[in-house]
Coordinates of C-alpha atoms in Angstrom, one line a residue:
X1 CA -12.3 102.5 -103.5
X2 CA -11.3 99.3 -101.6
X3 CA -7.7 98.3 -101.1
X4 CA -6.0 95.5 -102.9
X5 CA -4.5 92.5 -101.0
X6 CA -1.7 90.4 -102.4
X7 CA -3.3 86.9 -102.7
X8 CA -4.9 84.7 -105.4
X9 CA -6.3 87.2 -107.8
X10 CA -9.7 85.7 -108.3
X11 CA -10.4 85.9 -104.5
X12 CA -12.2 89.0 -103.4
X13 CA -11.5 90.9 -100.2
X14 CA -14.6 89.5 -98.4
X15 CA -13.0 86.0 -98.5
X16 CA -10.3 87.3 -96.2
X17 CA -12.6 87.3 -93.1
X18 CA -13.1 83.6 -92.6
X19 CA -9.4 83.1 -92.4
X20 CA -9.3 84.9 -88.9
X21 CA -12.2 82.9 -87.4
X22 CA -10.0 80.1 -85.8
X23 CA -8.6 82.8 -83.5
X24 CA -10.4 85.1 -81.0
X25 CA -11.9 88.1 -82.8
X26 CA -11.0 90.4 -79.9
X27 CA -7.3 89.6 -80.3
X28 CA -5.2 90.5 -83.4
X29 CA -2.5 88.3 -84.8
X30 CA 0.3 90.2 -83.0
X31 CA -1.4 89.9 -79.6
X32 CA -2.1 86.2 -80.2
X33 CA 1.5 85.6 -81.2
X34 CA 2.6 87.2 -77.9
X35 CA 0.3 85.0 -75.9
X36 CA 1.7 81.9 -77.8
X37 CA 5.4 82.9 -77.3
X38 CA 7.6 81.1 -74.9
X39 CA 9.4 83.6 -72.7
X40 CA 12.5 81.5 -72.6
X41 CA 13.2 80.7 -76.2
X42 CA 11.0 83.5 -77.6
X43 CA 9.4 81.2 -80.2
X44 CA 5.9 79.8 -80.6
X45 CA 5.2 77.1 -78.0
X46 CA 6.4 73.6 -78.8
X47 CA 4.8 71.0 -76.5
X48 CA 3.7 73.7 -73.9
X49 CA 3.5 72.9 -70.2
X50 CA 2.1 74.8 -67.2
X51 CA 3.7 75.4 -63.8
X52 CA 1.6 75.7 -60.6
X53 CA 1.9 79.5 -60.8
X54 CA 0.0 79.4 -64.1
X55 CA 2.8 80.4 -66.5
X56 CA 3.4 78.4 -69.7
X57 CA 6.7 77.3 -71.3
X58 CA 8.0 74.9 -73.9
X59 CA 8.6 71.5 -72.2
X60 CA 12.3 71.4 -73.3
X61 CA 12.9 75.0 -72.3
X62 CA 11.6 74.7 -68.7
X63 CA 13.2 71.2 -68.2
X64 CA 16.5 72.7 -69.2
X65 CA 16.1 75.7 -66.9
X66 CA 15.0 73.5 -63.9
X67 CA 17.9 71.2 -64.6
X68 CA 20.2 74.2 -64.2
X69 CA 18.6 75.1 -60.9
X70 CA 19.1 71.6 -59.5
X71 CA 22.6 72.5 -58.3
X72 CA 21.2 75.3 -56.1
X73 CA 18.1 73.5 -54.8
X74 CA 16.0 76.6 -55.4
X75 CA 13.5 76.5 -58.2
X76 CA 12.0 79.7 -59.6
X77 CA 9.4 80.5 -62.3
X78 CA 11.3 82.6 -64.9
X79 CA 8.1 84.6 -65.5
X80 CA 7.1 85.6 -61.9
X81 CA 10.1 84.5 -59.9
X82 CA 7.8 82.4 -57.6
X83 CA 9.9 80.0 -55.5
X84 CA 9.0 76.4 -55.2
X85 CA 10.1 74.3 -52.2
X86 CA 10.8 71.3 -54.5
X87 CA 11.3 70.8 -58.2
X88 CA 7.9 71.5 -59.8
X89 CA 6.3 69.0 -62.1
X90 CA 5.0 70.8 -65.2
X91 CA 1.6 69.7 -66.5
X92 CA 1.0 69.4 -70.2
X93 CA -1.4 72.1 -71.6
X94 CA -3.3 70.3 -74.3
X95 CA -5.5 73.3 -75.2
X96 CA -2.6 75.7 -75.6
X97 CA -0.8 73.1 -77.6
X98 CA -3.7 72.8 -80.0
X99 CA -4.0 76.6 -80.4
X100 CA -0.2 77.0 -81.0
X101 CA -0.2 74.2 -83.7
X102 CA -3.2 75.9 -85.4
X103 CA -1.4 79.2 -85.3
X104 CA 1.8 77.8 -86.8
X105 CA -0.2 76.0 -89.6
X106 CA -2.0 79.2 -90.7
X107 CA 0.7 81.8 -89.9
X108 CA 2.4 82.0 -93.3
X109 CA -0.9 82.3 -95.2
X110 CA -2.1 85.0 -92.8
X111 CA 1.1 87.0 -93.0
X112 CA 0.8 87.0 -96.7
X113 CA -2.8 88.1 -96.6
X114 CA -2.1 90.9 -94.1
X115 CA 0.3 92.7 -96.4
X116 CA -1.8 95.7 -97.3
X117 CA -1.1 97.1 -100.8
X118 CA -1.6 100.6 -102.2
X119 CA -5.0 101.1 -103.7
X120 CA -3.7 103.3 -106.5
X121 CA -0.7 101.3 -107.7
X122 CA -2.7 99.1 -110.0
X123 CA 0.1 97.9 -112.2
X124 CA 2.5 96.8 -109.4
X125 CA 2.2 95.5 -105.8
X126 CA 3.5 98.3 -103.6
X127 CA 2.9 98.0 -99.8
X128 CA 0.8 100.7 -98.3
X129 CA 2.0 102.9 -95.4
X130 CA -1.3 104.5 -94.4
X131 CA -5.0 104.1 -95.0
X132 CA -7.4 107.1 -95.5
X133 CA -10.6 106.4 -93.5
X134 CA -12.5 109.0 -95.5
X135 CA -11.5 107.7 -98.9
X136 CA -11.5 104.1 -97.8
X137 CA -8.2 103.6 -99.6
X138 CA -4.6 102.6 -98.7
X139 CA -1.7 104.7 -99.8
X140 CA 2.0 104.0 -100.5
X141 CA 4.6 106.7 -99.7
X142 CA 4.3 108.3 -103.2
X143 CA 0.5 108.6 -103.2
X144 CA 0.6 109.7 -99.5
X145 CA 2.6 112.8 -100.5
X146 CA -0.1 114.0 -102.9
X147 CA -3.1 113.0 -100.8
X148 CA -5.3 115.6 -99.3
X149 CA -4.1 117.0 -95.9
X150 CA -7.5 118.3 -94.9
X151 CA -8.8 117.3 -91.4
X152 CA -11.6 115.2 -92.7
X153 CA -9.1 112.9 -94.4
X154 CA -8.2 110.9 -91.3
X155 CA -5.1 108.7 -91.8
X156 CA -4.4 105.4 -89.9
X157 CA -2.2 102.4 -90.1
X158 CA -2.8 100.3 -93.1
X159 CA -6.1 98.3 -92.7
X160 CA -7.8 95.8 -94.9
X161 CA -11.3 97.0 -94.0
X162 CA -11.3 100.9 -93.6
X163 CA -15.1 100.9 -94.0
X164 CA -15.5 99.6 -90.4
X165 CA -14.2 102.9 -89.1
X166 CA -17.3 104.7 -90.6
X167 CA -20.8 105.1 -89.3
X168 CA -23.1 102.6 -91.0
X169 CA -25.9 105.1 -91.0
X170 CA -24.3 108.4 -92.0
X171 CA -21.2 107.1 -93.7
X172 CA -19.1 109.5 -91.6
X173 CA -15.9 108.7 -89.7
X174 CA -16.4 107.4 -86.2
X175 CA -14.9 110.1 -84.0
X176 CA -16.8 109.9 -80.7
X177 CA -17.8 107.3 -78.1
X178 CA -21.2 107.3 -76.4
X179 CA -20.7 106.1 -72.9
X180 CA -24.4 105.7 -72.3
X181 CA -24.9 103.3 -75.1
X182 CA -21.3 102.1 -75.3
X183 CA -21.0 102.7 -79.0
X184 CA -18.6 104.5 -81.3
X185 CA -20.5 107.2 -83.2
X186 CA -20.0 110.0 -85.8
X187 CA -20.7 113.7 -85.5
X188 CA -24.2 113.3 -87.1
X189 CA -25.1 110.6 -84.5
X190 CA -24.4 113.0 -81.7
X191 CA -26.2 115.9 -83.2
X192 CA -29.3 114.4 -84.9
X193 CA -29.2 110.7 -84.4
X194 CA -30.4 108.5 -81.6
X195 CA -27.4 109.5 -79.5
X196 CA -28.5 113.2 -79.4
X197 CA -28.1 114.7 -76.0
X198 CA -26.0 111.7 -74.7
X199 CA -22.6 112.2 -73.0
X200 CA -19.9 111.6 -75.6
X201 CA -16.1 111.7 -75.6
X202 CA -13.5 111.8 -78.3
X203 CA -12.4 108.3 -79.3
X204 CA -8.7 108.8 -78.0
X205 CA -10.1 110.1 -74.7
X206 CA -12.6 107.3 -74.4
X207 CA -9.9 104.8 -75.3
X208 CA -7.6 106.3 -72.6
X209 CA -10.4 106.0 -70.0
X210 CA -11.1 102.5 -71.2
X211 CA -7.4 101.6 -70.8
X212 CA -7.4 103.0 -67.3
X213 CA -10.5 101.0 -66.4
X214 CA -9.0 97.9 -67.8
X215 CA -5.8 98.5 -65.9
X216 CA -7.8 98.8 -62.7
X217 CA -9.6 95.6 -63.6
X218 CA -6.3 93.9 -64.4
X219 CA -4.8 95.0 -61.1
X220 CA -7.9 93.7 -59.2
X221 CA -7.8 90.4 -61.2
X222 CA -4.1 90.1 -60.5
X223 CA -4.6 90.6 -56.8
X224 CA -7.4 88.0 -56.9
X225 CA -5.2 85.6 -58.9
X226 CA -2.3 86.2 -56.4
X227 CA -4.7 85.6 -53.5
X228 CA -6.1 82.5 -55.1
X229 CA -2.5 81.3 -55.7
X230 CA -1.6 82.0 -52.1
X231 CA -4.7 80.2 -50.9
X232 CA -4.0 77.3 -53.3
X233 CA -0.4 77.1 -52.0
X234 CA -1.7 77.2 -48.4
X235 CA -4.2 74.4 -49.0
X236 CA -1.6 72.3 -50.8
X237 CA 0.8 72.8 -47.9
X238 CA -2.0 72.1 -45.5
X239 CA -2.8 68.9 -47.4
X240 CA 0.8 67.8 -47.1
X241 CA 0.9 68.6 -43.4
X242 CA -2.4 66.9 -43.0
X243 CA -1.0 63.6 -44.2
X244 CA 2.0 64.0 -42.0
X245 CA -0.1 64.9 -39.0
X246 CA -2.5 62.0 -39.6
X247 CA 0.4 59.6 -39.8
X248 CA 1.9 61.0 -36.6
X249 CA -1.4 60.8 -34.8
X250 CA -2.0 57.2 -36.0
X251 CA 1.4 56.2 -34.8
X252 CA 1.0 57.8 -31.4
X253 CA -2.5 56.5 -30.8
X254 CA -1.5 53.1 -32.0
X255 CA 1.3 53.1 -29.5
X256 CA -1.1 54.1 -26.8
X257 CA -3.5 51.3 -27.6
X258 CA -0.7 48.8 -27.9
X259 CA 0.5 50.0 -24.5
X260 CA -3.0 49.6 -23.0
X261 CA -3.3 46.1 -24.5
X262 CA 0.1 45.1 -23.2
X263 CA -0.8 46.4 -19.7
X264 CA -4.2 44.6 -19.8
X265 CA -2.4 41.4 -20.9
X266 CA 0.0 41.8 -17.9
X267 CA -3.0 42.5 -15.7
X268 CA -4.7 39.4 -16.9
X269 CA -1.6 37.3 -16.1
X270 CA -1.5 38.9 -12.6
X271 CA -5.2 38.3 -11.9
X272 CA -5.0 34.7 -13.1
X273 CA -1.9 34.1 -11.0
X274 CA -3.6 35.7 -7.9
X275 CA -6.7 33.5 -8.5
X276 CA -4.5 30.4 -8.9
X277 CA -2.7 31.2 -5.6
X278 CA -5.9 31.7 -3.8
X279 CA -7.3 28.5 -5.3
X280 CA -4.2 26.6 -4.2
X281 CA -4.3 28.0 -0.6
X282 CA -8.0 27.4 -0.3
X283 CA -7.6 23.8 -1.7
X284 CA -4.9 23.0 0.9
X285 CA -7.2 24.3 3.7
X286 CA -10.1 22.2 2.4
X287 CA -7.9 19.1 2.1
X288 CA -6.6 19.5 5.7
X289 CA -10.1 20.0 7.0
X290 CA -11.5 17.0 5.0
X291 CA -8.7 14.8 6.3
X292 CA -9.4 15.9 9.9
X293 CA -13.2 15.5 9.6
X294 CA -12.7 12.1 8.0
X295 CA -10.6 11.0 11.0
X296 CA -13.1 12.4 13.4
X297 CA -15.9 10.6 11.6
X298 CA -14.1 7.3 11.8
X299 CA -13.4 7.7 15.5
X300 CA -17.0 8.6 16.1
X301 CA -18.1 5.5 14.1
X302 CA -15.9 3.3 16.3
X303 CA -17.3 4.8 19.5
X304 CA -20.8 4.3 18.2
X305 CA -20.1 0.7 17.4
X306 CA -18.7 0.0 20.8
X307 CA -21.7 1.7 22.5
X308 CA -24.0 -0.6 20.5
X309 CA -22.0 -3.6 21.9
X310 CA -22.5 -2.4 25.4
X311 CA -26.2 -2.0 24.7
X312 CA -26.3 -5.7 23.9
X313 CA -24.6 -6.7 27.2
X314 CA -26.7 -8.0 30.2
X315 CA -24.1 -7.9 33.0
X316 CA -24.7 -4.6 34.9
X317 CA -21.1 -4.5 36.3
X318 CA -19.6 -4.7 32.8
X319 CA -22.1 -2.1 31.4
X320 CA -21.1 0.4 34.1
X321 CA -17.4 -0.2 33.8
X322 CA -17.3 -0.1 29.9
X323 CA -19.9 2.7 29.6
X324 CA -18.0 5.1 32.0
X325 CA -15.0 5.2 29.7
X326 CA -17.1 6.4 26.7
X327 CA -18.5 9.2 28.8
X328 CA -15.0 10.4 29.3
X329 CA -14.2 10.1 25.6
X330 CA -17.2 12.2 24.6
X331 CA -16.3 14.9 27.2
X332 CA -12.8 15.0 25.7
X333 CA -14.1 15.5 22.2
X334 CA -16.5 18.3 23.3
X335 CA -13.5 20.1 25.0
X336 CA -11.6 20.2 21.6
X337 CA -11.1 23.6 19.8
X338 CA -14.1 24.8 17.9
X339 CA -14.2 23.6 14.4
X340 CA -13.9 26.2 11.5
X341 CA -17.1 27.3 9.7
X342 CA -17.2 25.0 6.7
X343 CA -19.4 27.7 4.9
X344 CA -16.4 30.0 4.7
X345 CA -13.5 27.6 4.2
X346 CA -12.3 27.6 0.6
X347 CA -13.8 30.9 -0.4
X348 CA -11.8 33.1 -2.9
X349 CA -11.2 36.8 -2.1
X350 CA -13.0 38.3 -5.1
X351 CA -12.9 41.7 -3.3
X352 CA -9.1 41.6 -3.4
X353 CA -9.1 40.7 -7.1
X354 CA -11.6 43.5 -8.0
X355 CA -9.5 46.0 -6.1
X356 CA -6.4 44.8 -8.0
X357 CA -8.2 45.3 -11.3
X358 CA -9.7 48.6 -10.4
X359 CA -6.4 50.0 -9.2
X360 CA -4.5 48.9 -12.3
X361 CA -7.2 50.2 -14.7
X362 CA -7.2 53.5 -12.8
X363 CA -3.4 53.7 -13.3
X364 CA -3.8 52.8 -17.0
X365 CA -6.5 55.6 -17.4
X366 CA -4.2 58.1 -15.7
X367 CA -1.4 57.1 -18.0
X368 CA -3.6 57.5 -21.0
X369 CA -4.5 61.0 -20.0
X370 CA -0.8 61.8 -19.7
X371 CA -0.2 60.2 -23.2
X372 CA -3.1 62.2 -24.6
X373 CA -1.8 65.4 -23.0
X374 CA -5.2 65.6 -21.3
X375 CA -4.7 67.0 -17.8
X376 CA -7.1 66.9 -14.9
X377 CA -8.1 70.5 -14.0
X378 CA -7.0 70.4 -10.3
X379 CA -7.4 73.3 -8.0
X380 CA -10.7 74.5 -9.5
X381 CA -12.5 76.8 -7.1
X382 CA -15.4 79.4 -7.4
X383 CA -14.9 83.1 -7.5
X384 CA -17.0 84.8 -4.7
X385 CA -16.6 88.2 -6.5
X386 CA -18.8 86.8 -9.3
X387 CA -21.4 85.0 -7.2
X388 CA -24.9 86.5 -7.2
X389 CA -26.5 87.4 -3.9
X390 CA -28.6 84.2 -3.9
X391 CA -25.6 81.8 -4.3
X392 CA -24.0 80.4 -1.3
X393 CA -20.4 79.1 -1.5
X394 CA -18.8 76.5 0.7
X395 CA -15.8 77.3 2.9
X396 CA -13.4 75.7 0.4
X397 CA -15.1 77.5 -2.5
X398 CA -15.6 74.1 -4.2
X399 CA -19.4 74.0 -4.2
X400 CA -22.3 76.4 -4.8
X401 CA -25.9 76.1 -3.6
X402 CA -29.1 78.2 -3.8
X403 CA -30.0 80.5 -0.9
X404 CA -32.4 83.5 -0.4
X405 CA -30.4 85.1 2.5
X406 CA -28.4 87.5 0.3
X407 CA -24.9 86.1 0.9
X408 CA -23.0 88.5 -1.3
X409 CA -24.5 91.9 -0.6
X410 CA -21.6 94.3 -1.5
X411 CA -21.6 95.7 -5.0
X412 CA -19.2 94.3 -7.6
X413 CA -19.2 95.0 -11.3
X414 CA -18.3 91.4 -12.0
X415 CA -21.1 89.9 -9.9
X416 CA -24.2 88.2 -11.5
X417 CA -27.4 90.0 -10.6
X418 CA -30.2 88.4 -12.6
X419 CA -29.5 84.7 -12.3
X420 CA -28.0 82.6 -9.5
X421 CA -24.7 82.0 -11.1
X422 CA -21.0 82.0 -10.3
X423 CA -17.7 81.7 -12.3
X424 CA -14.6 79.7 -11.5
X425 CA -11.4 81.6 -10.5
X426 CA -9.4 79.7 -13.0
X427 CA -9.7 80.1 -16.8
X428 CA -8.5 78.0 -19.8
X429 CA -7.0 79.5 -22.9
X430 CA -5.2 76.5 -24.4
X431 CA -4.7 72.8 -24.0
X432 CA -6.9 69.8 -23.2
X433 CA -8.4 69.5 -19.7
X434 CA -11.2 67.6 -17.9
X435 CA -12.9 67.9 -14.5
X436 CA -15.8 66.3 -12.7
X437 CA -18.8 68.0 -11.0
X438 CA -21.0 66.3 -8.4
X439 CA -24.6 67.3 -8.2
X440 CA -27.7 66.5 -6.2
X441 CA -29.7 64.1 -8.3
X442 CA -33.1 65.7 -8.6
X443 CA -33.2 69.5 -8.5
X444 CA -32.8 72.0 -11.3
X445 CA -29.3 73.2 -12.2
X446 CA -27.0 74.3 -15.0
X447 CA -23.3 74.1 -15.6
X448 CA -21.0 75.0 -18.5
X449 CA -18.4 77.4 -19.7
X450 CA -18.4 81.1 -20.7
X451 CA -16.2 84.0 -21.7
X452 CA -15.2 86.5 -19.1
X453 CA -17.0 89.1 -21.2
X454 CA -20.4 87.5 -20.6
X455 CA -23.0 90.0 -19.4
X456 CA -23.6 90.0 -15.7
X457 CA -27.3 91.0 -15.8
X458 CA -30.2 90.7 -18.1
X459 CA -31.5 87.8 -20.1
X460 CA -28.2 87.2 -22.0
X461 CA -26.3 86.7 -18.7
X462 CA -28.0 83.3 -18.3
X463 CA -25.8 80.3 -19.3
X464 CA -26.3 79.4 -22.9
X465 CA -28.5 82.5 -23.7
X466 CA -25.8 84.1 -25.8
X467 CA -22.9 83.2 -28.1
X468 CA -20.6 83.8 -25.1
X469 CA -21.6 80.7 -23.1
X470 CA -22.4 77.0 -23.5
X471 CA -24.5 75.1 -21.0
X472 CA -25.8 71.7 -19.8
X473 CA -29.1 71.9 -18.0
X474 CA -31.0 69.3 -16.0
X475 CA -34.6 69.8 -15.1
X476 CA -37.1 67.1 -14.1
X477 CA -34.5 64.4 -14.7
X478 CA -34.0 65.4 -18.3
X479 CA -31.0 67.0 -19.9
X480 CA -30.8 69.8 -22.4
X481 CA -28.0 71.8 -24.0
X482 CA -28.1 75.6 -24.7
X483 CA -26.0 78.0 -26.7
X484 CA -26.7 81.3 -28.5
X485 CA -30.3 81.3 -27.1
X486 CA -31.1 77.9 -28.7
X487 CA -32.0 74.9 -26.5
X488 CA -31.5 71.3 -27.6
X489 CA -33.4 68.7 -25.6
X490 CA -31.6 65.4 -25.2
X491 CA -33.4 62.0 -25.2
X492 CA -31.2 60.8 -22.3
X493 CA -32.7 60.7 -18.8
X494 CA -30.6 61.7 -15.8
X495 CA -29.5 58.6 -13.9
X496 CA -26.5 59.8 -11.9
X497 CA -25.1 62.6 -9.9
X498 CA -21.7 63.1 -11.5
X499 CA -20.8 64.8 -14.7
X500 CA -17.4 65.0 -16.5
X501 CA -16.5 68.0 -18.7
X502 CA -13.9 67.7 -21.4
X503 CA -12.3 70.8 -23.0
X504 CA -10.0 70.8 -26.1
X505 CA -9.5 74.6 -26.5
X506 CA -7.5 74.5 -29.8
X507 CA -9.9 72.0 -31.4
X508 CA -12.9 74.0 -30.2
X509 CA -14.5 71.0 -28.5
X510 CA -16.5 71.1 -25.3
X511 CA -18.0 67.7 -24.2
X512 CA -20.2 66.6 -21.4
X513 CA -20.5 63.0 -20.0
X514 CA -22.6 61.5 -17.3
X515 CA -20.5 59.3 -15.1
X516 CA -22.7 56.2 -14.7
X517 CA -22.6 52.6 -15.8
X518 CA -22.2 52.6 -18.7
X519 CA -20.7 56.0 -19.4
X520 CA -23.1 58.3 -21.3
X521 CA -21.9 60.9 -23.8
X522 CA -24.4 63.8 -23.5
X523 CA -23.3 66.4 -26.0
X524 CA -20.3 68.0 -27.7
X525 CA -20.2 71.7 -28.7
X526 CA -17.9 72.4 -31.7
X527 CA -16.8 76.0 -32.3
X528 CA -13.8 78.3 -32.4
X529 CA -13.0 79.8 -29.0
X530 CA -11.8 83.5 -29.1
X531 CA -11.5 84.2 -25.4
X532 CA -10.4 82.4 -22.2
X533 CA -13.1 80.1 -20.8
X534 CA -14.4 80.0 -17.2
X535 CA -16.5 77.3 -15.6
X536 CA -19.9 78.6 -14.7
X537 CA -22.5 77.2 -12.2
X538 CA -26.2 78.1 -12.1
X539 CA -28.2 76.7 -9.1
X540 CA -32.0 76.8 -8.5
X541 CA -34.4 75.9 -5.7
X542 CA -32.4 73.5 -3.4
X543 CA -29.8 72.4 -5.9
X544 CA -26.1 72.4 -5.5
X545 CA -23.0 71.7 -7.6
X546 CA -19.5 70.8 -6.4
X547 CA -16.1 70.3 -8.0
X548 CA -15.0 66.8 -7.4
X549 CA -11.4 65.8 -7.1

């Protein structure tokens, strides 16, 4: 016999089911109500909003609570006590608001429908206190007293559909749970049905196990959610710091560029002034020389005219007397100081101007390095304890060259044995640094950086052959880069004999430049450094490498 439900009399029990469809079938009304209840006012959400921690509250409730926290400057979520550095901005939860409004609109009707009445009190509406799963009937307190107490009559809380607790095949009460098929079954299912021989548990035991598993899942999900929240908070803080850092870098670099521009403007004024002074001085010299040469020209023209007059004379005595005086004037002119070279008079000293520009620009560049906190790696030298036997070091330990004389014959665990390589004594574990290396322009060589843990023998001890070293190689006037055993050929031909290396340890940048005109960027490695870095040289044939000050 099915139970009666207090509602419009002409509606049958089956019509009750569609009224639960708007809500999740896996969640009953009580659970849904709990999910839709504000933890501050303990009422169904009104205009719900969400904090960054994921908890929901009524807009008025959380605004009032945050307003009370304004005086302390410390803002906490009332659900999880998460502290916010500044007053949070709640976000409206449109989905949750829609669900809450639908729940409020259907709640009175649902509560009326869920009042389970006694199946035997047909002349009055008496609420049931228990339902018998075997009889498929609901019982009030009076009918419960006279109901059978035998074990097969299983009692439960009042339910509107007791038939769902019975096996659809055998019409017996579901008492067991088949873990293999994940189904609730009756006794007959376990003995003669399709679940025969399967591992089964009593429903309470299976439910307890299910709860434990769900608790474990909940704990894992909670940890994942907390980790996600921490990562989210970290990224949000990182984003804020990123904007602040970018603004600071923009300001600092703009100041550097403005400083360079102002120094270049001053240099331009100085160069123009120097050229003007040289021009003025050269112009005065040219004017004096022009005036002197003009006078000499006029005097010579006068003498030439007078000589022509003597040439027209016929009296020998006059010719001899007049002509002798001109010989004396010519001798006097020849005895004068040697005239300046007119090819050099009035030249500008471009060398002095170029030196002025070069010196000032060098000072500017050095100042830029200081502003950029990029320091020249002075004092670099090579470690003889790491040099292989076919590497020869200079007396100042600044240069390395290839030799076959066995220079370093005593054994040392830190010495390279397979390849002609050597490390620097100094290592870098922080900061930004640069240095220059001079090479012979034709032969084969390699340079780069490596961890001190690099192997000292075998194929992986070669520069760039493992993930512990990074190398620049030149062979047949062509460059290539190597790291982790991979070689990258560069399209750039070698046209110089000086290389600059730039290291930014924290940023994980290792760059190589060829110092020629114009400057050539060869390659930049980008990684995360985990150990201190040493400079490494590898020489071959008649090649050599040298640290350049």
